PDB file of C-alpha atoms in Angstrom:
ATOM      1  CA  UNK A   1     -29.950 104.721  20.646  1.00 44.00           C
ATOM      2  CA  UNK A   2     -29.766 108.304  19.601  1.00 46.00           C
ATOM      3  CA  UNK A   3     -27.540 107.638  16.556  1.00 48.00           C
ATOM      4  CA  UNK A   4     -29.767 105.043  14.808  1.00 44.00           C
ATOM      5  CA  UNK A   5     -32.171 106.194  12.112  1.00 48.00           C
ATOM      6  CA  UNK A   6     -35.909 105.892  12.719  1.00 50.00           C
ATOM      7  CA  UNK A   7     -36.547 102.815  10.504  1.00 45.00           C
ATOM      8  CA  UNK A   8     -33.369 100.906  11.433  1.00 40.00           C
ATOM      9  CA  UNK A   9     -35.249  98.008  13.061  1.00 47.00           C
ATOM     10  CA  UNK A  10     -37.346  97.542   9.881  1.00 47.00           C
ATOM     11  CA  UNK A  11     -34.175  97.248   7.784  1.00 41.00           C
ATOM     12  CA  UNK A  12     -32.709  94.698  10.191  1.00 46.00           C
ATOM     13  CA  UNK A  13     -35.860  92.582  10.129  1.00 52.00           C
ATOM     14  CA  UNK A  14     -36.036  92.759   6.318  1.00 48.00           C
ATOM     15  CA  UNK A  15     -32.402  91.657   6.007  1.00 46.00           C
ATOM     16  CA  UNK A  16     -33.042  88.722   8.356  1.00 53.00           C
ATOM     17  CA  UNK A  17     -36.106  87.630   6.379  1.00 51.00           C
ATOM     18  CA  UNK A  18     -34.203  87.956   3.087  1.00 46.00           C
ATOM     19  CA  UNK A  19     -31.307  85.875   4.436  1.00 49.00           C
ATOM     20  CA  UNK A  20     -33.753  83.183   5.558  1.00 54.00           C
ATOM     21  CA  UNK A  21     -35.409  83.088   2.109  1.00 53.00           C
ATOM     22  CA  UNK A  22     -32.175  82.812   0.106  1.00 49.00           C
ATOM     23  CA  UNK A  23     -30.488  79.443  -0.404  1.00 51.00           C
ATOM     24  CA  UNK A  24     -27.358  78.855   1.645  1.00 53.00           C
ATOM     25  CA  UNK A  25     -24.109  79.856  -0.026  1.00 51.00           C
ATOM     26  CA  UNK A  26     -22.274  77.202  -1.994  1.00 52.00           C
ATOM     27  CA  UNK A  27     -19.420  75.458  -0.197  1.00 58.00           C
ATOM     28  CA  UNK A  28     -15.940  76.802  -0.881  1.00 69.00           C
ATOM     29  CA  UNK A  29     -15.098  73.718  -2.950  1.00 69.00           C
ATOM     30  CA  UNK A  30     -17.968  74.449  -5.357  1.00 73.00           C
ATOM     31  CA  UNK A  31     -16.897  78.074  -5.647  1.00 84.00           C
ATOM     32  CA  UNK A  32     -13.365  76.959  -6.460  1.00 84.00           C
ATOM     33  CA  UNK A  33     -14.644  74.435  -9.026  1.00 86.00           C
ATOM     34  CA  UNK A  34     -16.721  77.128 -10.739  1.00 89.00           C
ATOM     35  CA  UNK A  35     -13.777  79.548 -10.612  1.00 89.00           C
ATOM     36  CA  UNK A  36     -11.470  76.948 -12.183  1.00 90.00           C
ATOM     37  CA  UNK A  37     -13.998  76.242 -14.951  1.00 90.00           C
ATOM     38  CA  UNK A  38     -14.273  79.940 -15.792  1.00 90.00           C
ATOM     39  CA  UNK A  39     -10.506  80.439 -15.630  1.00 90.00           C
ATOM     40  CA  UNK A  40      -9.913  77.396 -17.858  1.00 91.00           C
ATOM     41  CA  UNK A  41     -12.059  78.895 -20.605  1.00 90.00           C
ATOM     42  CA  UNK A  42     -11.430  82.635 -20.207  1.00 89.00           C
ATOM     43  CA  UNK A  43      -7.684  82.491 -19.528  1.00 91.00           C
ATOM     44  CA  UNK A  44      -6.754  79.741 -21.988  1.00 91.00           C
ATOM     45  CA  UNK A  45      -4.217  81.826 -23.929  1.00 92.00           C
ATOM     46  CA  UNK A  46      -2.289  82.825 -20.819  1.00 92.00           C
ATOM     47  CA  UNK A  47      -2.412  79.283 -19.484  1.00 94.00           C
ATOM     48  CA  UNK A  48      -1.141  77.968 -22.828  1.00 94.00           C
ATOM     49  CA  UNK A  49       1.867  80.262 -22.518  1.00 95.00           C
ATOM     50  CA  UNK A  50       2.540  79.090 -18.948  1.00 94.00           C
ATOM     51  CA  UNK A  51       2.186  75.466 -20.090  1.00 95.00           C
ATOM     52  CA  UNK A  52       4.686  76.079 -22.910  1.00 95.00           C
ATOM     53  CA  UNK A  53       7.224  77.679 -20.540  1.00 94.00           C
ATOM     54  CA  UNK A  54       6.756  74.919 -17.988  1.00 94.00           C
ATOM     55  CA  UNK A  55       7.065  72.052 -20.477  1.00 93.00           C
ATOM     56  CA  UNK A  56      10.162  73.696 -21.919  1.00 94.00           C
ATOM     57  CA  UNK A  57      11.721  73.848 -18.428  1.00 93.00           C
ATOM     58  CA  UNK A  58      10.794  70.231 -17.666  1.00 91.00           C
ATOM     59  CA  UNK A  59      12.240  69.157 -21.022  1.00 93.00           C
ATOM     60  CA  UNK A  60      15.501  70.924 -20.095  1.00 92.00           C
ATOM     61  CA  UNK A  61      15.744  68.933 -16.868  1.00 91.00           C
ATOM     62  CA  UNK A  62      13.722  71.115 -14.465  1.00 87.00           C
ATOM     63  CA  UNK A  63      16.724  72.581 -12.660  1.00 89.00           C
ATOM     64  CA  UNK A  64      14.903  75.873 -11.967  1.00 89.00           C
ATOM     65  CA  UNK A  65      11.891  74.179 -10.348  1.00 89.00           C
ATOM     66  CA  UNK A  66      11.562  74.545  -6.592  1.00 87.00           C
ATOM     67  CA  UNK A  67      10.900  71.537  -4.371  1.00 88.00           C
ATOM     68  CA  UNK A  68       7.252  72.584  -4.102  1.00 88.00           C
ATOM     69  CA  UNK A  69       6.967  72.766  -7.888  1.00 90.00           C
ATOM     70  CA  UNK A  70       8.511  69.300  -8.225  1.00 90.00           C
ATOM     71  CA  UNK A  71       5.915  67.989  -5.770  1.00 91.00           C
ATOM     72  CA  UNK A  72       3.131  69.684  -7.737  1.00 91.00           C
ATOM     73  CA  UNK A  73       4.441  68.187 -10.971  1.00 91.00           C
ATOM     74  CA  UNK A  74       4.516  64.724  -9.430  1.00 92.00           C
ATOM     75  CA  UNK A  75       0.983  65.251  -8.111  1.00 93.00           C
ATOM     76  CA  UNK A  76      -0.225  66.326 -11.550  1.00 92.00           C
ATOM     77  CA  UNK A  77       1.381  63.345 -13.267  1.00 91.00           C
ATOM     78  CA  UNK A  78      -0.225  60.881 -10.838  1.00 94.00           C
ATOM     79  CA  UNK A  79      -3.626  62.596 -10.772  1.00 94.00           C
ATOM     80  CA  UNK A  80      -6.363  60.000 -11.234  1.00 95.00           C
ATOM     81  CA  UNK A  81      -9.391  62.304 -10.881  1.00 94.00           C
ATOM     82  CA  UNK A  82      -9.972  62.761 -14.651  1.00 95.00           C
ATOM     83  CA  UNK A  83      -9.639  59.036 -15.294  1.00 95.00           C
ATOM     84  CA  UNK A  84     -11.954  58.060 -12.459  1.00 95.00           C
ATOM     85  CA  UNK A  85     -14.614  60.595 -13.465  1.00 95.00           C
ATOM     86  CA  UNK A  86     -14.365  59.350 -17.047  1.00 95.00           C
ATOM     87  CA  UNK A  87     -14.817  55.740 -15.979  1.00 94.00           C
ATOM     88  CA  UNK A  88     -17.764  56.650 -13.753  1.00 94.00           C
ATOM     89  CA  UNK A  89     -19.320  58.651 -16.598  1.00 93.00           C
ATOM     90  CA  UNK A  90     -18.761  55.854 -19.134  1.00 91.00           C
ATOM     91  CA  UNK A  91     -20.141  53.126 -16.876  1.00 90.00           C
ATOM     92  CA  UNK A  92     -23.006  55.393 -15.863  1.00 90.00           C
ATOM     93  CA  UNK A  93     -23.808  55.993 -19.526  1.00 87.00           C
ATOM     94  CA  UNK A  94     -23.846  52.273 -20.243  1.00 84.00           C
ATOM     95  CA  UNK A  95     -26.046  51.563 -17.209  1.00 86.00           C
ATOM     96  CA  UNK A  96     -28.484  54.370 -18.057  1.00 86.00           C
ATOM     97  CA  UNK A  97     -28.827  53.306 -21.696  1.00 81.00           C
ATOM     98  CA  UNK A  98     -29.325  49.657 -20.718  1.00 81.00           C
ATOM     99  CA  UNK A  99     -31.954  50.692 -18.184  1.00 85.00           C
ATOM    100  CA  UNK A 100     -33.696  52.790 -20.856  1.00 83.00           C
ATOM    101  CA  UNK A 101     -33.716  49.753 -23.181  1.00 78.00           C
ATOM    102  CA  UNK A 102     -31.472  51.068 -25.967  1.00 74.00           C
ATOM    103  CA  UNK A 103     -29.549  48.629 -28.156  1.00 68.00           C
ATOM    104  CA  UNK A 104     -30.672  45.401 -26.561  1.00 71.00           C
ATOM    105  CA  UNK A 105     -29.796  43.332 -29.635  1.00 71.00           C
ATOM    106  CA  UNK A 106     -26.065  43.771 -30.114  1.00 73.00           C
ATOM    107  CA  UNK A 107     -24.089  43.954 -26.905  1.00 71.00           C
ATOM    108  CA  UNK A 108     -21.038  45.768 -28.322  1.00 77.00           C
ATOM    109  CA  UNK A 109     -23.102  48.642 -29.724  1.00 77.00           C
ATOM    110  CA  UNK A 110     -23.710  49.842 -26.177  1.00 73.00           C
ATOM    111  CA  UNK A 111     -20.055  50.978 -26.121  1.00 75.00           C
ATOM    112  CA  UNK A 112     -20.687  53.615 -28.809  1.00 78.00           C
ATOM    113  CA  UNK A 113     -22.676  56.001 -26.575  1.00 76.00           C
ATOM    114  CA  UNK A 114     -20.369  55.172 -23.663  1.00 76.00           C
ATOM    115  CA  UNK A 115     -17.467  56.914 -25.413  1.00 83.00           C
ATOM    116  CA  UNK A 116     -18.911  60.443 -25.100  1.00 89.00           C
ATOM    117  CA  UNK A 117     -20.024  59.596 -21.560  1.00 89.00           C
ATOM    118  CA  UNK A 118     -16.358  58.833 -20.801  1.00 92.00           C
ATOM    119  CA  UNK A 119     -14.647  61.516 -22.876  1.00 93.00           C
ATOM    120  CA  UNK A 120     -16.663  64.558 -21.767  1.00 93.00           C
ATOM    121  CA  UNK A 121     -16.181  64.114 -17.985  1.00 94.00           C
ATOM    122  CA  UNK A 122     -12.546  63.089 -18.508  1.00 95.00           C
ATOM    123  CA  UNK A 123     -11.739  66.165 -20.595  1.00 95.00           C
ATOM    124  CA  UNK A 124     -13.647  68.500 -18.274  1.00 94.00           C
ATOM    125  CA  UNK A 125     -11.772  67.372 -15.172  1.00 95.00           C
ATOM    126  CA  UNK A 126      -8.453  67.047 -16.988  1.00 96.00           C
ATOM    127  CA  UNK A 127      -8.550  70.706 -18.008  1.00 95.00           C
ATOM    128  CA  UNK A 128      -9.769  71.856 -14.578  1.00 95.00           C
ATOM    129  CA  UNK A 129      -6.995  69.998 -12.815  1.00 95.00           C
ATOM    130  CA  UNK A 130      -4.413  71.282 -15.296  1.00 96.00           C
ATOM    131  CA  UNK A 131      -5.567  74.856 -14.664  1.00 95.00           C
ATOM    132  CA  UNK A 132      -5.249  74.235 -10.935  1.00 93.00           C
ATOM    133  CA  UNK A 133      -1.725  72.889 -11.492  1.00 94.00           C
ATOM    134  CA  UNK A 134      -0.621  75.808 -13.673  1.00 94.00           C
ATOM    135  CA  UNK A 135      -2.010  78.408 -11.249  1.00 93.00           C
ATOM    136  CA  UNK A 136      -0.205  76.754  -8.351  1.00 91.00           C
ATOM    137  CA  UNK A 137       3.021  76.633 -10.384  1.00 92.00           C
ATOM    138  CA  UNK A 138       2.810  80.428 -10.750  1.00 91.00           C
ATOM    139  CA  UNK A 139       2.263  80.965  -7.021  1.00 87.00           C
ATOM    140  CA  UNK A 140       5.267  82.497  -5.261  1.00 75.00           C
ATOM    141  CA  UNK A 141       6.869  80.437  -2.543  1.00 69.00           C
ATOM    142  CA  UNK A 142      10.022  82.536  -2.119  1.00 67.00           C
ATOM    143  CA  UNK A 143      12.543  79.791  -2.904  1.00 72.00           C
ATOM    144  CA  UNK A 144      12.666  80.075  -6.682  1.00 78.00           C
ATOM    145  CA  UNK A 145      12.524  82.718  -9.399  1.00 87.00           C
ATOM    146  CA  UNK A 146      10.771  80.392 -11.804  1.00 89.00           C
ATOM    147  CA  UNK A 147       7.219  81.145 -10.542  1.00 90.00           C
ATOM    148  CA  UNK A 148       7.838  84.833 -11.296  1.00 89.00           C
ATOM    149  CA  UNK A 149       8.936  83.911 -14.808  1.00 91.00           C
ATOM    150  CA  UNK A 150       5.775  81.861 -15.334  1.00 92.00           C
ATOM    151  CA  UNK A 151       3.623  84.664 -13.984  1.00 90.00           C
ATOM    152  CA  UNK A 152       5.352  87.218 -16.193  1.00 91.00           C
ATOM    153  CA  UNK A 153       4.709  85.014 -19.245  1.00 92.00           C
ATOM    154  CA  UNK A 154       1.063  84.711 -18.185  1.00 92.00           C
ATOM    155  CA  UNK A 155       0.658  88.461 -17.638  1.00 91.00           C
ATOM    156  CA  UNK A 156       2.092  89.283 -21.083  1.00 91.00           C
ATOM    157  CA  UNK A 157      -0.620  87.246 -22.822  1.00 90.00           C
ATOM    158  CA  UNK A 158      -3.617  87.631 -20.490  1.00 87.00           C
ATOM    159  CA  UNK A 159      -6.009  90.512 -19.943  1.00 81.00           C
ATOM    160  CA  UNK A 160      -5.108  93.081 -17.270  1.00 78.00           C
ATOM    161  CA  UNK A 161      -8.214  92.217 -15.216  1.00 84.00           C
ATOM    162  CA  UNK A 162      -7.400  88.499 -15.101  1.00 87.00           C
ATOM    163  CA  UNK A 163      -9.061  86.473 -12.336  1.00 88.00           C
ATOM    164  CA  UNK A 164      -5.970  84.299 -12.065  1.00 88.00           C
ATOM    165  CA  UNK A 165      -3.721  87.297 -11.406  1.00 88.00           C
ATOM    166  CA  UNK A 166      -6.236  88.512  -8.828  1.00 87.00           C
ATOM    167  CA  UNK A 167      -6.179  85.059  -7.185  1.00 86.00           C
ATOM    168  CA  UNK A 168      -2.377  84.999  -7.151  1.00 86.00           C
ATOM    169  CA  UNK A 169      -2.258  88.490  -5.645  1.00 83.00           C
ATOM    170  CA  UNK A 170      -4.799  87.621  -2.952  1.00 81.00           C
ATOM    171  CA  UNK A 171      -2.722  84.620  -1.908  1.00 70.00           C
ATOM    172  CA  UNK A 172      -5.606  82.159  -1.727  1.00 55.00           C
ATOM    173  CA  UNK A 173      -4.564  78.548  -2.029  1.00 54.00           C
ATOM    174  CA  UNK A 174      -6.245  75.242  -2.773  1.00 46.00           C
ATOM    175  CA  UNK A 175      -7.920  73.829   0.298  1.00 39.00           C
TER     176      UNK A 175
END
């Protein structure tokens, strides 16, 4: 033990106690959800450019899309997560307001507060899932040049320290 400093054991014990006092780290899915929310807001101009390029290609027939990109597009078009979260939010809003005793007289008036309870979760998850889709469309798979074109369009509009570019460079994928 000649190479360890004198108080090394104290540091090790302190680190163990600190780790025990801190809450456990968030699961990877929560980290990804938070990352997508930040990217949706902070990178909206770059994502808008990618969306424009992608919609233009789809409108022209999608001949430059790879098989993986066609699968992603089909997945995005059939995605029910925003709709389901909106329905759950809307029904939850109705149930909560009925439980609280609001608007007991007219039954149809209960639908008025249900609209924001539907729209907010729907929009939140719609934009998160669209960001996820656009990021995956830019990811290189080696079979098509179109992802490079999308990424180049994104890089021209976005900041040089973009989290999305960092994610694409690191090669992390959706779990």
